[in-house]
Amino acid sequence: MGDAEGGETEFPLCSRKGCRQPARWVLVWNNPKVHTPDRRKTWLACDEHRAYLADFLTLRGFLR
């Protein structure tokens, strides 16, 4: 898996902007205004950003 600088990482990273921590959670979401009901998108989250990303998606009704 590559990183933003084109190097290699040994593990997936958190999807929170600027975070370089290993992801330990997968948040599955769907924007019903844009995606078909069966379409699923994923964000990866570290322990520190799991709640932040889940809250962001929940407020918009996107978290599945």
Short mmCIF file of C-alpha atoms in Angstrom, two decimals:
data_model
loop_
_atom_site.label_atom_id
_atom_site.label_comp_id
_atom_site.label_asym_id
_atom_site.label_seq_id
_atom_site.Cartn_x
_atom_site.Cartn_y
_atom_site.Cartn_z
CA MET A 1 0.00 0.00 0.00
CA GLY A 2 1.40 3.40 -0.90
CA ASP A 3 1.34 6.60 1.08
CA ALA A 4 0.86 10.23 0.00
CA GLU A 5 4.57 10.65 -0.72
CA GLY A 6 4.69 7.59 -2.95
CA GLY A 7 6.45 5.43 -0.34
CA GLU A 8 5.25 2.17 1.08
CA THR A 9 3.41 1.68 4.37
CA GLU A 10 2.97 -1.57 6.24
CA PHE A 11 -0.59 -0.83 7.37
CA PRO A 12 -3.61 1.26 6.32
CA LEU A 13 -3.75 4.78 7.72
CA CYS A 14 -6.58 6.73 9.33
CA SER A 15 -8.76 8.69 6.87
CA ARG A 16 -8.83 11.83 9.07
CA LYS A 17 -7.08 14.63 7.20
CA GLY A 18 -3.45 14.90 8.31
CA CYS A 19 -3.53 11.79 10.51
CA ARG A 20 -0.71 9.29 9.96
CA GLN A 21 -1.79 6.77 12.64
CA PRO A 22 -2.61 3.15 11.83
CA ALA A 23 -6.30 2.52 11.19
CA ARG A 24 -8.01 0.09 13.56
CA TRP A 25 -11.64 0.74 12.56
CA VAL A 26 -13.64 0.70 9.34
CA LEU A 27 -16.61 3.06 9.05
CA VAL A 28 -19.04 2.09 6.31
CA TRP A 29 -21.12 4.87 4.82
CA ASN A 30 -23.33 5.90 1.93
CA ASN A 31 -24.60 9.32 0.80
CA PRO A 32 -28.17 8.56 -0.33
CA LYS A 33 -28.31 11.77 -2.40
CA VAL A 34 -25.36 10.61 -4.53
CA HIS A 35 -25.05 6.82 -4.20
CA THR A 36 -27.41 3.97 -4.94
CA PRO A 37 -28.65 2.19 -1.78
CA ASP A 38 -26.33 -0.79 -2.33
CA ARG A 39 -23.20 1.39 -2.73
CA ARG A 40 -20.93 1.37 0.31
CA LYS A 41 -17.96 3.65 0.91
CA THR A 42 -15.43 3.17 3.71
CA TRP A 43 -13.33 5.41 5.88
CA LEU A 44 -10.58 4.02 8.05
CA ALA A 45 -10.09 5.38 11.56
CA CYS A 46 -7.51 5.21 14.31
CA ASP A 47 -8.69 4.99 17.92
CA GLU A 48 -8.35 8.76 18.39
CA HIS A 49 -10.46 9.73 15.36
CA ARG A 50 -13.09 6.97 15.32
CA ALA A 51 -15.68 9.02 17.24
CA TYR A 52 -14.97 12.20 15.25
CA LEU A 53 -15.44 10.47 11.89
CA ALA A 54 -18.49 8.51 13.10
CA ASP A 55 -20.11 11.71 14.42
CA PHE A 56 -19.43 13.48 11.11
CA LEU A 57 -21.16 10.69 9.19
CA THR A 58 -24.00 10.25 11.71
CA LEU A 59 -24.92 13.96 11.64
CA ARG A 60 -25.40 13.69 7.88
CA GLY A 61 -27.26 10.38 8.02
CA PHE A 62 -24.49 8.63 6.09
CA LEU A 63 -23.20 6.07 8.62
CA ARG A 64 -24.36 2.53 7.87
#
